[in-house]
Coordinates of C-alpha atoms in Angstrom, one line a residue:
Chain A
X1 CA -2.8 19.9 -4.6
X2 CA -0.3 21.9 -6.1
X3 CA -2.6 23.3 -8.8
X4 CA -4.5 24.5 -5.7
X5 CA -1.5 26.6 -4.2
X6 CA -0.8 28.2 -7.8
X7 CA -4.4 29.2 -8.0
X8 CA -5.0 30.5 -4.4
X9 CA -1.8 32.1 -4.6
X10 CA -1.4 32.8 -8.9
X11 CA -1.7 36.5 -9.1
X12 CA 1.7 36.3 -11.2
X13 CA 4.7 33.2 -10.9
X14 CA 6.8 35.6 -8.5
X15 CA 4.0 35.7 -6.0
X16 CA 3.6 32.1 -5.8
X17 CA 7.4 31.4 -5.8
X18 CA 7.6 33.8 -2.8
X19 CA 4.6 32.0 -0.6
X20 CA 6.3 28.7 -1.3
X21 CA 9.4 29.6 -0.2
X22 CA 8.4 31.7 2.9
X23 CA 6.2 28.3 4.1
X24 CA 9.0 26.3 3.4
X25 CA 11.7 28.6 5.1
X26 CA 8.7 29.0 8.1
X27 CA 8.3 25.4 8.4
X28 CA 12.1 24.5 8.4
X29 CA 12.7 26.5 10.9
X30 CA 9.5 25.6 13.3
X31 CA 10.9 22.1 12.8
X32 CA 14.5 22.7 13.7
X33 CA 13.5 24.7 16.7
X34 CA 10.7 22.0 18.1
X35 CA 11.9 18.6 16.9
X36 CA 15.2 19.4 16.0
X37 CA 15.2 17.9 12.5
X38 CA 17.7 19.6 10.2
X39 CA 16.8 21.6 6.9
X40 CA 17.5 24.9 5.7
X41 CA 16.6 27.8 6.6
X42 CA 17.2 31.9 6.5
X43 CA 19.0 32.2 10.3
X44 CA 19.0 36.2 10.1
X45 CA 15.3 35.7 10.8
X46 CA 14.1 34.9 13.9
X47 CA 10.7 32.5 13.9
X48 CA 8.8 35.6 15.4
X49 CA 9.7 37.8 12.4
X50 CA 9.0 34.9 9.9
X51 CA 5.3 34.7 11.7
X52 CA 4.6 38.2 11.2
X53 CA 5.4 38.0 7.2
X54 CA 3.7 34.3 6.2
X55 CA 0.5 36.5 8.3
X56 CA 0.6 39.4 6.1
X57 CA 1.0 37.4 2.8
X58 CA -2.4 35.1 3.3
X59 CA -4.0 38.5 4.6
X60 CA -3.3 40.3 1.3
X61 CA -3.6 36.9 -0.5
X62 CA -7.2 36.6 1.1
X63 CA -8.0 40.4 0.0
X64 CA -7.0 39.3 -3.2
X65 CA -8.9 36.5 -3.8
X66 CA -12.0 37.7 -2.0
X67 CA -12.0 41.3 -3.8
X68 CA -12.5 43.0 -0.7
X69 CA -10.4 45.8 0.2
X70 CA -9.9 45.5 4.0
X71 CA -8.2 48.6 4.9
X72 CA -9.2 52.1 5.2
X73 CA -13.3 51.4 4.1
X74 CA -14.7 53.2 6.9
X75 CA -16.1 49.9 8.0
X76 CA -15.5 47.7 10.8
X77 CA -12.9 44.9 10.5
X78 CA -15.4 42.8 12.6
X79 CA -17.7 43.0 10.1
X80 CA -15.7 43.2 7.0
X81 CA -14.6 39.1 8.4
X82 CA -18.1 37.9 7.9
X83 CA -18.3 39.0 4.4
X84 CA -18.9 35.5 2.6
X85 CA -16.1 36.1 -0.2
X86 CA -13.9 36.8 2.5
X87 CA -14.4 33.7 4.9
X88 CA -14.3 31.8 1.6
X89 CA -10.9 32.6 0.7
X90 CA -9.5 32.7 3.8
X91 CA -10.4 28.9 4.2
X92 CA -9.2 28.3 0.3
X93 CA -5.7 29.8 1.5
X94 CA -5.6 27.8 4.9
X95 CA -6.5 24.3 2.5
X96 CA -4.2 25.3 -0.1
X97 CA -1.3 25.7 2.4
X98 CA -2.1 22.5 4.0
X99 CA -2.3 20.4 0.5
X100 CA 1.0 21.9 0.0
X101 CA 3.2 21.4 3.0
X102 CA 1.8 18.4 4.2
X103 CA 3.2 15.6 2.0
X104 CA 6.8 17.2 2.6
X105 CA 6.4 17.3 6.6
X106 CA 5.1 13.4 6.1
X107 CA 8.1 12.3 4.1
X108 CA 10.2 13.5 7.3
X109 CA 8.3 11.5 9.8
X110 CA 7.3 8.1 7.9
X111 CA 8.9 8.3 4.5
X112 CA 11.3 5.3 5.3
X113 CA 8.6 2.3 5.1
X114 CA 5.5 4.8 3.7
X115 CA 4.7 6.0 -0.3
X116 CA 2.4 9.0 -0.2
X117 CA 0.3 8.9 -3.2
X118 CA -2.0 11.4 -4.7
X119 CA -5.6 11.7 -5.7
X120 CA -8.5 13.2 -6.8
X121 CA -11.9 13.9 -5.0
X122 CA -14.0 10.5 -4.8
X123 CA -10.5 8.1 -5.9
X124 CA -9.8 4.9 -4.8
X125 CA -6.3 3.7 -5.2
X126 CA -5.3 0.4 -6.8
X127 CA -2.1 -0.8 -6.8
X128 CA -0.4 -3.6 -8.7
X129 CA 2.3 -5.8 -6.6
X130 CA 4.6 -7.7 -8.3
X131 CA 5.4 -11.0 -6.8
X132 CA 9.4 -10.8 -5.3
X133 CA 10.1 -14.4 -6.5
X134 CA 12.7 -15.9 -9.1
X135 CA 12.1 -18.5 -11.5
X136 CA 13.7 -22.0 -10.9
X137 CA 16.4 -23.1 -13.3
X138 CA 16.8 -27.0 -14.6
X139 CA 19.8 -28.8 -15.6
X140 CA 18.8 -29.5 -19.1
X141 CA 20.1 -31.8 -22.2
X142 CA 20.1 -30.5 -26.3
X143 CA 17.2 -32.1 -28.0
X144 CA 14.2 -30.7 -26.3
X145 CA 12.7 -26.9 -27.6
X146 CA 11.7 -25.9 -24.3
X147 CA 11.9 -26.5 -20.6
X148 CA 8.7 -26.8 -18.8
X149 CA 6.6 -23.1 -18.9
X150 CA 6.9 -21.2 -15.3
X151 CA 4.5 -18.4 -14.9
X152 CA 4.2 -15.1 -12.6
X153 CA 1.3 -13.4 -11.3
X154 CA 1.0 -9.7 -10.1
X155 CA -1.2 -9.0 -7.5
X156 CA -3.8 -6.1 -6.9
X157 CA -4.0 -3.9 -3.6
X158 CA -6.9 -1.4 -2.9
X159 CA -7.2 1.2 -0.7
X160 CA -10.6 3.4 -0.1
X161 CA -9.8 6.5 1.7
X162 CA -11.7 7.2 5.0
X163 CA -12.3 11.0 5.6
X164 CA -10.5 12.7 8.9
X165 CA -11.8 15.5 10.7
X166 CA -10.6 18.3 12.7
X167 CA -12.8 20.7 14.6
X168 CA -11.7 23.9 15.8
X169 CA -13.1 27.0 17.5
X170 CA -12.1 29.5 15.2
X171 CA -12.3 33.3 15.2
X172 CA -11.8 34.4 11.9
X173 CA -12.1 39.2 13.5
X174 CA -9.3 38.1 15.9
X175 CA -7.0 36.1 12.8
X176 CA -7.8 39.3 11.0
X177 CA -6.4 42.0 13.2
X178 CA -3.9 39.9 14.7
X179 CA -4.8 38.6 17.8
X180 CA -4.8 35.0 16.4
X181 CA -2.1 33.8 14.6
X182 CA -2.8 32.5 11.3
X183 CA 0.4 31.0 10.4
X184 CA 0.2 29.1 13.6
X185 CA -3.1 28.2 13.2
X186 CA -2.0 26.7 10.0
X187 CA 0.7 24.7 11.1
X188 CA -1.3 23.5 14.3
X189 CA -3.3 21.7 12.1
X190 CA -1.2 20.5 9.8
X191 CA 0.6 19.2 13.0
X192 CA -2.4 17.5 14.3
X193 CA -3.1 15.9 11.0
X194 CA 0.4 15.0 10.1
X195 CA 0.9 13.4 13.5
X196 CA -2.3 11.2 13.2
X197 CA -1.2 10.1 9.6
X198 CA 2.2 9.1 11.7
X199 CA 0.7 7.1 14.1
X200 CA -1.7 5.7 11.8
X201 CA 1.0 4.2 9.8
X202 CA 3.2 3.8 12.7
X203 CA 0.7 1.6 13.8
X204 CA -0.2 -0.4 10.7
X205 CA 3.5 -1.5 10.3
X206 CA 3.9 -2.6 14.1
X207 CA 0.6 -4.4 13.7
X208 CA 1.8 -6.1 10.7
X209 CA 5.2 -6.7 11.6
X210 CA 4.5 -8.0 15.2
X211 CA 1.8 -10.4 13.6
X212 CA 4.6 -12.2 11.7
X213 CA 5.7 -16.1 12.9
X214 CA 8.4 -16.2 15.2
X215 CA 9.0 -19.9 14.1
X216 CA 12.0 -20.3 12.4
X217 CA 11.9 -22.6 9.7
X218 CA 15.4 -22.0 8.2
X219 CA 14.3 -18.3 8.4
X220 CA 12.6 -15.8 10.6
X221 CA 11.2 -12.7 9.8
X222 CA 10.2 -12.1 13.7
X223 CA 12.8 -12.3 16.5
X224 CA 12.5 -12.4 20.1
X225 CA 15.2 -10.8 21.7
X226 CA 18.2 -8.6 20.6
X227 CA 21.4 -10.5 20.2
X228 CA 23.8 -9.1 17.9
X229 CA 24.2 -12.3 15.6
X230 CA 20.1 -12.7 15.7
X231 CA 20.0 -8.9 14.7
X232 CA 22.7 -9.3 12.3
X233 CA 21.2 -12.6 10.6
X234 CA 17.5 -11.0 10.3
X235 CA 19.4 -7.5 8.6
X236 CA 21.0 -10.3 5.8
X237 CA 18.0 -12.1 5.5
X238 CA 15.5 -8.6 4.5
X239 CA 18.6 -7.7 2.4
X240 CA 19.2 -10.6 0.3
X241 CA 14.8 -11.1 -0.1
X242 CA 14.7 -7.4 -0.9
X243 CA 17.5 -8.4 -4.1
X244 CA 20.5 -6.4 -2.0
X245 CA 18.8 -3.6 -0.6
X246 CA 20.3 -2.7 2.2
X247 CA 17.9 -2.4 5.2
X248 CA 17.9 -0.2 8.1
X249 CA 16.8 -0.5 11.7
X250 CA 14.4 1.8 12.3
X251 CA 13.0 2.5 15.9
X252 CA 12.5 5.0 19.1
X253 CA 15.2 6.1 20.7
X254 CA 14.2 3.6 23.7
X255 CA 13.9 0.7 21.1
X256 CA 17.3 1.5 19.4
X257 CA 19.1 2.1 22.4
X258 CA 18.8 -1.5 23.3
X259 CA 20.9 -2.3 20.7
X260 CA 24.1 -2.5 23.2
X261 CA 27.3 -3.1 22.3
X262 CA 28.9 -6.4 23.7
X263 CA 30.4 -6.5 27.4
X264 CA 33.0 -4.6 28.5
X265 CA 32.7 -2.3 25.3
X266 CA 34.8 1.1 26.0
X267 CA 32.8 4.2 24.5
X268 CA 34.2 7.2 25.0
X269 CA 32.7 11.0 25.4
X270 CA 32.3 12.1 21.7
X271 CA 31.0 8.6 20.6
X272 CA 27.2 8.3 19.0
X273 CA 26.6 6.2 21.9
X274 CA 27.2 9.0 24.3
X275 CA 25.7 11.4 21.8
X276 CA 22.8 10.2 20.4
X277 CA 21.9 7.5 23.2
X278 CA 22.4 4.7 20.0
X279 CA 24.7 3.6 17.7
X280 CA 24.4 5.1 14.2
X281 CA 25.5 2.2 12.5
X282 CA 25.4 -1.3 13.7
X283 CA 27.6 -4.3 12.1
X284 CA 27.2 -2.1 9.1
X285 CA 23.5 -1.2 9.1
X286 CA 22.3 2.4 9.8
X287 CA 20.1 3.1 12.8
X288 CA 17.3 5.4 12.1
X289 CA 15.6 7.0 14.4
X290 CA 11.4 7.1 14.4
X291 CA 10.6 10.2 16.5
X292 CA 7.9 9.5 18.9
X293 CA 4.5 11.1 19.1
X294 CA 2.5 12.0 22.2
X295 CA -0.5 10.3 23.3
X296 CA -2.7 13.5 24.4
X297 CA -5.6 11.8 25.7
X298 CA -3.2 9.4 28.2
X299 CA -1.0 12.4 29.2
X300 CA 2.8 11.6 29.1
X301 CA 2.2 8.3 27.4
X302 CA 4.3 8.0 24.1
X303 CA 1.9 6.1 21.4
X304 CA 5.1 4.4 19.9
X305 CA 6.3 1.5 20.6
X306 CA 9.6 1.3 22.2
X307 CA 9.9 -2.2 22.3
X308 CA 10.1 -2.8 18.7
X309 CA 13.2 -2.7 16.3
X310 CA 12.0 -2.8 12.7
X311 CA 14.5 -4.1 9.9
X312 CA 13.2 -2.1 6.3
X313 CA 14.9 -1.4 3.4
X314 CA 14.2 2.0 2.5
X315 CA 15.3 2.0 -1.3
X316 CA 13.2 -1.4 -1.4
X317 CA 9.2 -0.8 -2.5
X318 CA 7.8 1.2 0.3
X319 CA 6.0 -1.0 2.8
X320 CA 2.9 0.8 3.7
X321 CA 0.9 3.1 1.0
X322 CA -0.7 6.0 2.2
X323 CA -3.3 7.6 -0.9
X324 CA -4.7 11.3 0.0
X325 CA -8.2 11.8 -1.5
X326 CA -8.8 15.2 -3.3
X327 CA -7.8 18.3 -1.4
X328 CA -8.4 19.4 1.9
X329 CA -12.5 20.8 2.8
X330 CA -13.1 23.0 5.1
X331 CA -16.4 23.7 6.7
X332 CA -16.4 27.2 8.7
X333 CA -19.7 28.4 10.4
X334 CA -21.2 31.8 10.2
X335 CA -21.5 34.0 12.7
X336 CA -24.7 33.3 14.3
X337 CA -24.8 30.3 13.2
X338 CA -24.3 28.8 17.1
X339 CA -26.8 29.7 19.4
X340 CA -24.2 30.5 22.2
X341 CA -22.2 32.2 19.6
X342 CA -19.2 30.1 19.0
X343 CA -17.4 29.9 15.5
X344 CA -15.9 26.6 14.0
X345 CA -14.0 25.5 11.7
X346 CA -13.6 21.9 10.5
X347 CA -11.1 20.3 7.9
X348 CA -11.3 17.5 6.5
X349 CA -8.6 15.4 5.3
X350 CA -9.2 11.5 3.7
X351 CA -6.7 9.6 3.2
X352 CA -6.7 5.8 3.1
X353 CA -3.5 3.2 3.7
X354 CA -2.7 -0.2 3.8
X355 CA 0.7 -2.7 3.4
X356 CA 1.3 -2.9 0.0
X357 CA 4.4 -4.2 -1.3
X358 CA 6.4 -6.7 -2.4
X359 CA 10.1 -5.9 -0.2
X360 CA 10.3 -8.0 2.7
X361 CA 10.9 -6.3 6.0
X362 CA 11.2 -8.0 9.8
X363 CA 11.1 -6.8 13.6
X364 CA 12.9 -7.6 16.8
X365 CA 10.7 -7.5 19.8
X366 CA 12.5 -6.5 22.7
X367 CA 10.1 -7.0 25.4
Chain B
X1 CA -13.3 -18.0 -2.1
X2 CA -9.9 -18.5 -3.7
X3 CA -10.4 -20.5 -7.9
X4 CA -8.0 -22.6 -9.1
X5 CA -4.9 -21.4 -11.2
X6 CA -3.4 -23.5 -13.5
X7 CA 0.0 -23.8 -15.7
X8 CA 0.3 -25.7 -18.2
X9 CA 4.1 -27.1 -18.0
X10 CA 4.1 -28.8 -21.4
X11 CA 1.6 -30.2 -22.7
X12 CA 0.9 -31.1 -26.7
X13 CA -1.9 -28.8 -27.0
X14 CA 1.0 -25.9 -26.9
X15 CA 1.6 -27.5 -31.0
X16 CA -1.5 -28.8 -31.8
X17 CA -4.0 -26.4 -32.9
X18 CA -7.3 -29.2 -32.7
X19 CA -6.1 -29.8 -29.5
X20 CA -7.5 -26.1 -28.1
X21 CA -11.2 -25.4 -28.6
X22 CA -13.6 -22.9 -27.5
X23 CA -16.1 -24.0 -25.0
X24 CA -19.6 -22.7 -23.4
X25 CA -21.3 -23.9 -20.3
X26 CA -24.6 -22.4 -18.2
X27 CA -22.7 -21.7 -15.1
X28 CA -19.0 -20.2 -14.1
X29 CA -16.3 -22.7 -14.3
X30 CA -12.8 -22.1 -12.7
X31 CA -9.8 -23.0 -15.0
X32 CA -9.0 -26.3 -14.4
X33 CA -12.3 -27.8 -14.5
X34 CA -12.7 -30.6 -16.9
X35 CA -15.3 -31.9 -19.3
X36 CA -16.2 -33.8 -23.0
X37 CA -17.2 -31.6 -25.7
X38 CA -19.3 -34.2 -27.7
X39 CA -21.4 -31.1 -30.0
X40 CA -21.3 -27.6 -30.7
X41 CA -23.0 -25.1 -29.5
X42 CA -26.2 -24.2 -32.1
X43 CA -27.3 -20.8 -31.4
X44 CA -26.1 -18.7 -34.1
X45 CA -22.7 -16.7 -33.7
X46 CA -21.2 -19.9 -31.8
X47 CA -20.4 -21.6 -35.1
X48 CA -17.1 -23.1 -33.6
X49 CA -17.9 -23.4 -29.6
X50 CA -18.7 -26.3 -28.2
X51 CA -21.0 -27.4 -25.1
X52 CA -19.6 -28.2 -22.5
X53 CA -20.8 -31.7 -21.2
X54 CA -20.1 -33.8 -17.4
X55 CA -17.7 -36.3 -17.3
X56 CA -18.0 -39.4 -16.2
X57 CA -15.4 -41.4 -13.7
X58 CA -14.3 -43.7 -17.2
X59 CA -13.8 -40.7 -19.7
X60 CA -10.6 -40.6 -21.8
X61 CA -11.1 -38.0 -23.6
X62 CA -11.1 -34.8 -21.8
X63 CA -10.7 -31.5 -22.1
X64 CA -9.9 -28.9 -19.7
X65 CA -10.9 -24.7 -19.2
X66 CA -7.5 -22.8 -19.5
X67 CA -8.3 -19.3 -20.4
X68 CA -6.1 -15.9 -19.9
X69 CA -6.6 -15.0 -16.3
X70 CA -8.7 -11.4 -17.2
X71 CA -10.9 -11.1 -14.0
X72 CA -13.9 -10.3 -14.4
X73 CA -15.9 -8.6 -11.0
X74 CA -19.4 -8.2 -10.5
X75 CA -21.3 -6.4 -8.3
X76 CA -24.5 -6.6 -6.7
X77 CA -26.8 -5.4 -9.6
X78 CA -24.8 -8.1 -12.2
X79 CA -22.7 -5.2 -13.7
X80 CA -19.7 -6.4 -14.8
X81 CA -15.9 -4.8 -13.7
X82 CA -13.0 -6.0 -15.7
X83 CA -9.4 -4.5 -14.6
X84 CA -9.8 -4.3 -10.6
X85 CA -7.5 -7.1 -10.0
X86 CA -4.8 -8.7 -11.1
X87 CA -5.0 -11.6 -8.7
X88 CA -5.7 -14.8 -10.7
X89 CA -7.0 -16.9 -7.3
X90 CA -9.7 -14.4 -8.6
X91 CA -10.6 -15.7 -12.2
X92 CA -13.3 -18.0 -13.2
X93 CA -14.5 -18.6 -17.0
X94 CA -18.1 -16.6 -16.8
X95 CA -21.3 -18.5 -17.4
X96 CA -22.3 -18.0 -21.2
X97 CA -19.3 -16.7 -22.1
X98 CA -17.1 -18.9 -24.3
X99 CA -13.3 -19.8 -22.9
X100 CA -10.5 -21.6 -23.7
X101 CA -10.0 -25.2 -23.1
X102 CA -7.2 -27.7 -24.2
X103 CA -7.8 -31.5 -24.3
X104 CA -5.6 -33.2 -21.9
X105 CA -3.2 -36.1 -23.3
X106 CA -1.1 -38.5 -22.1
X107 CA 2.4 -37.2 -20.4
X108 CA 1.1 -33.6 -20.1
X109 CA 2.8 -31.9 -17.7
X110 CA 0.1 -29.5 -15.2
X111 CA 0.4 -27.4 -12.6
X112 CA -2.0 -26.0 -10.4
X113 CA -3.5 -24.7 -6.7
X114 CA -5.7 -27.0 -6.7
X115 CA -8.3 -24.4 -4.5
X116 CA -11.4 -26.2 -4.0
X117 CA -9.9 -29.5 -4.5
X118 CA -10.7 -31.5 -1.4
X119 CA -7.9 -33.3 0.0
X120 CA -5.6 -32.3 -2.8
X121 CA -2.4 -31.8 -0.8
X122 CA -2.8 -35.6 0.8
X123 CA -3.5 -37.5 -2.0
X124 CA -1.4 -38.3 -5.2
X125 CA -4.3 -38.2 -8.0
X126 CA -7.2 -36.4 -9.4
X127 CA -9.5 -38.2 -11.4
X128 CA -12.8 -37.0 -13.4
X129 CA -16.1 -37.0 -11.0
X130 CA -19.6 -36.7 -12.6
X131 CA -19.4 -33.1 -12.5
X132 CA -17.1 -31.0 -14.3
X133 CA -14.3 -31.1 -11.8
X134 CA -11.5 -33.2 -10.8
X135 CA -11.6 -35.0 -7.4
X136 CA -8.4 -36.0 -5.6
X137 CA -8.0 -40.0 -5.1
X138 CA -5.6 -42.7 -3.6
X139 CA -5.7 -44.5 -6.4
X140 CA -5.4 -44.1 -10.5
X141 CA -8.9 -44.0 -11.9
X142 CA -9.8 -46.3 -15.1
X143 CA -10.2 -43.4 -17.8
X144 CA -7.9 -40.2 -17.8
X145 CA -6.1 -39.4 -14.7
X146 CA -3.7 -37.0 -13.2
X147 CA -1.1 -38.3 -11.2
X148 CA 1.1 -36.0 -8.8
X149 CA 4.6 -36.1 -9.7
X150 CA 5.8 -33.1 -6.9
X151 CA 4.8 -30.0 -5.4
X152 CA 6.0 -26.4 -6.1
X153 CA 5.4 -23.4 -5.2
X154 CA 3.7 -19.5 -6.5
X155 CA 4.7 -16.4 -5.5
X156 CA 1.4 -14.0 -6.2
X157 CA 2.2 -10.3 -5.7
X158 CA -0.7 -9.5 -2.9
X159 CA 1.4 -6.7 -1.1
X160 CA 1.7 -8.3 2.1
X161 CA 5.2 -8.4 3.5
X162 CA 7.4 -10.8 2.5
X163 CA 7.0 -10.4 -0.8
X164 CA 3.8 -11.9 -1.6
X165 CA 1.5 -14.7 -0.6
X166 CA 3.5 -18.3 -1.2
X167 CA 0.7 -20.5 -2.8
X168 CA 1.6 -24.8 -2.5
X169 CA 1.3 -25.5 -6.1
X170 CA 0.6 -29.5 -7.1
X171 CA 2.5 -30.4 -10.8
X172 CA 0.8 -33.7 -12.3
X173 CA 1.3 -35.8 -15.3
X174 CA -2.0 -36.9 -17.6
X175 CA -2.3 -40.6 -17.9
X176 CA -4.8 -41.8 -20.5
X177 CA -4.7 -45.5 -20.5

């Protein structure tokens, strides 16, 4: 996906260092401003100003790859936009920027429990899970060669990517002289994807997780209830099965701040508690925050689950794996195309993902 | 359906070279089945394979598939896939297609699933049946038998959390008598 943003943007290195760092800088920003998520960006710059310069590089970048001079022809920008080599790279430079900034917007949201792998058009993805087992050791005497043979298996874990679809109404004229934004356009769908890929995996792990026995037999991967010795018990027993790695809990903001402190605990104004509604560590074990995603067809609905505390390791084998499939298609229509004359566009995205991993991870249900 | 994987613990085949053959049979067999080899095989090109041949409930001298768990998948059409899994729950020893086998011998020490073993997990022996496979019994049988001596446990690396499915694992020692 890369190799797509040098092309679409490889009139020399400097012009493809340039895009990068403009969408990078762009979407920093967006992000700091709308989910408050730190990274850095160029502050002299207002988000506005940005906007206006990402616009004008895909414009010249899509006169450049198209060949079509779009200024000063004599003929109509409304007609110039339907010219095929033009609506062609206009959708090659809204793909490429998508391939590109999409895995780096995902590893913000999921990248604690989820792997984002990479393929090529048509790929499956197979991965190879080793078993996270130790061999037994025997008391032995001197006279025998060898003990008794112990063997380990690797497992195998597929995943077929499913293809995802968006479908916008799309005029390409009013993009072109500025009445759409492109840049927004852009990142609105890289939003709408990137938030589905969040909830999707969001999802798969609370599925997985909540369908995990709550019986203890010595050992619980599943507890009902938060009490701090429970909480603290299930954090040493992901840490010691994941060989040390120290595991976080990971939640909402509702789900975390349930964590309390014992009775008659004394917090004062400049505390994390006040601050951030949650502890940021607990009995030694970070907090980390899951941001929650809105449910837009059950208005005002968060689709997360704020009764859920999951206990992951993050430097432990990732827990879900999420494989993209070849780069982004788009599908735009022509002008007439529609008999009431509307103009679409549709991207597709596939991406497949499934648990598979060999660290251990467990959940407190709160409600 | 999940085959049968099997360890061999210690057994004398491990420094016995004509106590490891290579066997044929018309149908798939899962490692861990057992049967006599009483001839070779006569087709040419299958010099040193033998046929493999049912036992009987009063055989004592039996051998038992153990080949290197490469699985083979197929598909609809009878292509054949080898590499899409690492799992050996998925191996079996492909029909016409000679495979390992040791000959089982008194104090061998085997370990094994046991899938498709009725009853295995209640009852402390597997003896020979008229077909190629062992049966689990309450009692020792009169020719070779395999008598259950603990169980263990496998770890297989499936990607499910936790680490991996935890497969009961039976460890017997072979009685000829």
């Amino acid at each position: 996906m890369n190799n797509l943003f040098n092309m679409v943007f490889a009139d020399n290195a400097s012009q493809v260092e340039q895009a990068r760092s403009l969408m990078k800088d762009y979407m920093n920003h967006y992000f700091s401003e709308t989910r408050g998520i730190k990274g850095s960006f160029d502050t002299t710059k207002s988000l506005e100003e940005k906007n206006a310069t990402l616009s004008k590089l895909m414009c010249a970048t899509v006169e450049r790859l198209s060949g079509v001079n779009m200024s000063n022809t004599g003929i109509s920008a409304e007609i110039i936009a339907n010219n095929p080599n033009v609506r062609w790279a206009s959708m090659a430079t809204i793909n490429s920027l998508i391939d590109f900034v999409m895995p780096t917007v995902l590893v913000n949201g999921i990248g604690t429990y989820t792997n984002v792998v990479n393929g090529g058009a048509g790929d499956s993805f197979t991965f190879d899970i080793k078993p996270n087992d130790l061999f037994t050791v025997t008391k032995a005497g001197r006279n025998k060669r060898t003990g008794e043979v112990q063997r380990g298996f690797d497992g195998t874990k597929t995943i077929i990517p499913v293809n995802h679809q968006i479908t916008v109404g799309c005029n390409l004229y009013r993009i072109l002289i500025g009445l759409d934004n492109f840049a927004e356009f852009v990142l609105k769908a890289i939003v709408s994807m990137e938030a589905e890929m969040r909830l999707e995996s969001y999802n798969l792990l609370n599925t997985t997780l909540s369908a995990l026995a709550t019986t203890p037999s010595g050992g619980a991967l599943k507890v009902a209830g938060f009490t701090k010795s429970s909480a603290i018990k299930l954090a040493n027993i992901v840490k010691a099965y994941n060989n040390g790695s120290k595991p976080v809990f990971l939640g909402t903001l509702g789900a975390l701040a349930d964590m309390t402190a014992e009775a008659n605990f004394r917090y004062t104004e400049d505390s994390d508690l006040f601050k951030l509604g949650r502890f940021s560590n607990y009995a030694g074990f970070d907090l980390m925050e899951i941001e929650q995603v809105a449910k837009w067809n059950d208005k005002y609905k968060l689709a997360l689950d704020d009764e859920k505390i999951f206990v992951v390791s993050p430097a432990a084998q990732k827990l879900i794996q999420l494989g993209y499939q070849g780069s982004t298609m788009e599908n735009a229509s022509d002008k007439f195309d529609y008999a009431n004359g509307q103009q679409t566009l549709t991207i597709n995205k596939a991406w497949g993902m499934a648990v598979a991993t060999n660290a251990t991870a467990g959940v407190i249900t709160l409600g | 359906m999940a085959k049968n994987v099997v360890i061999q613990r210690s057994v004398r085949a491990s420094s016995a070279d004509s106590l490891n053959r290579y066997a044929i049979h018309t149908a798939d067999l899962e490692n861990g089945s057992i049967f006599t080899l009483s001839a070779y095989k006569t087709d040419a090109g299958y010099g040193e394979v033998w046929t493999a041949a049912d036992t009987t409930a009063t055989s004592k001298t039996v051998w038992m598939a153990y080949s290197p768990e490469n699985v083979v998948v197929t598909d609809d059409n009878g292509n054949q896939y080898l590499g899409l899994t690492k799992d050996p729950r998925a191996f079996t020893n492909i029909a016409n297609v000679p495979f390992d086998c040791f000959m089982l011998c008194n104090g061998d020490i085997i370990e094994m699933t046991g899938a498709n073993i009725a009853d295995i997990s209640i009852s402390d022996y597997l003896v020979p049946s008229t077909t190629k496979a062992l049966v689990a019994a309450t009692s020792a049988g009169s020719g070779v038998y395999l008598k259950k001596v603990k169980t263990n446990r496998l770890v297989i690396g499936t990607g499910d959390i936790g680490g991996g499915a935890t497969v009961t694992t039976y460890v017997y020692q072979v009685v000829v008598e």
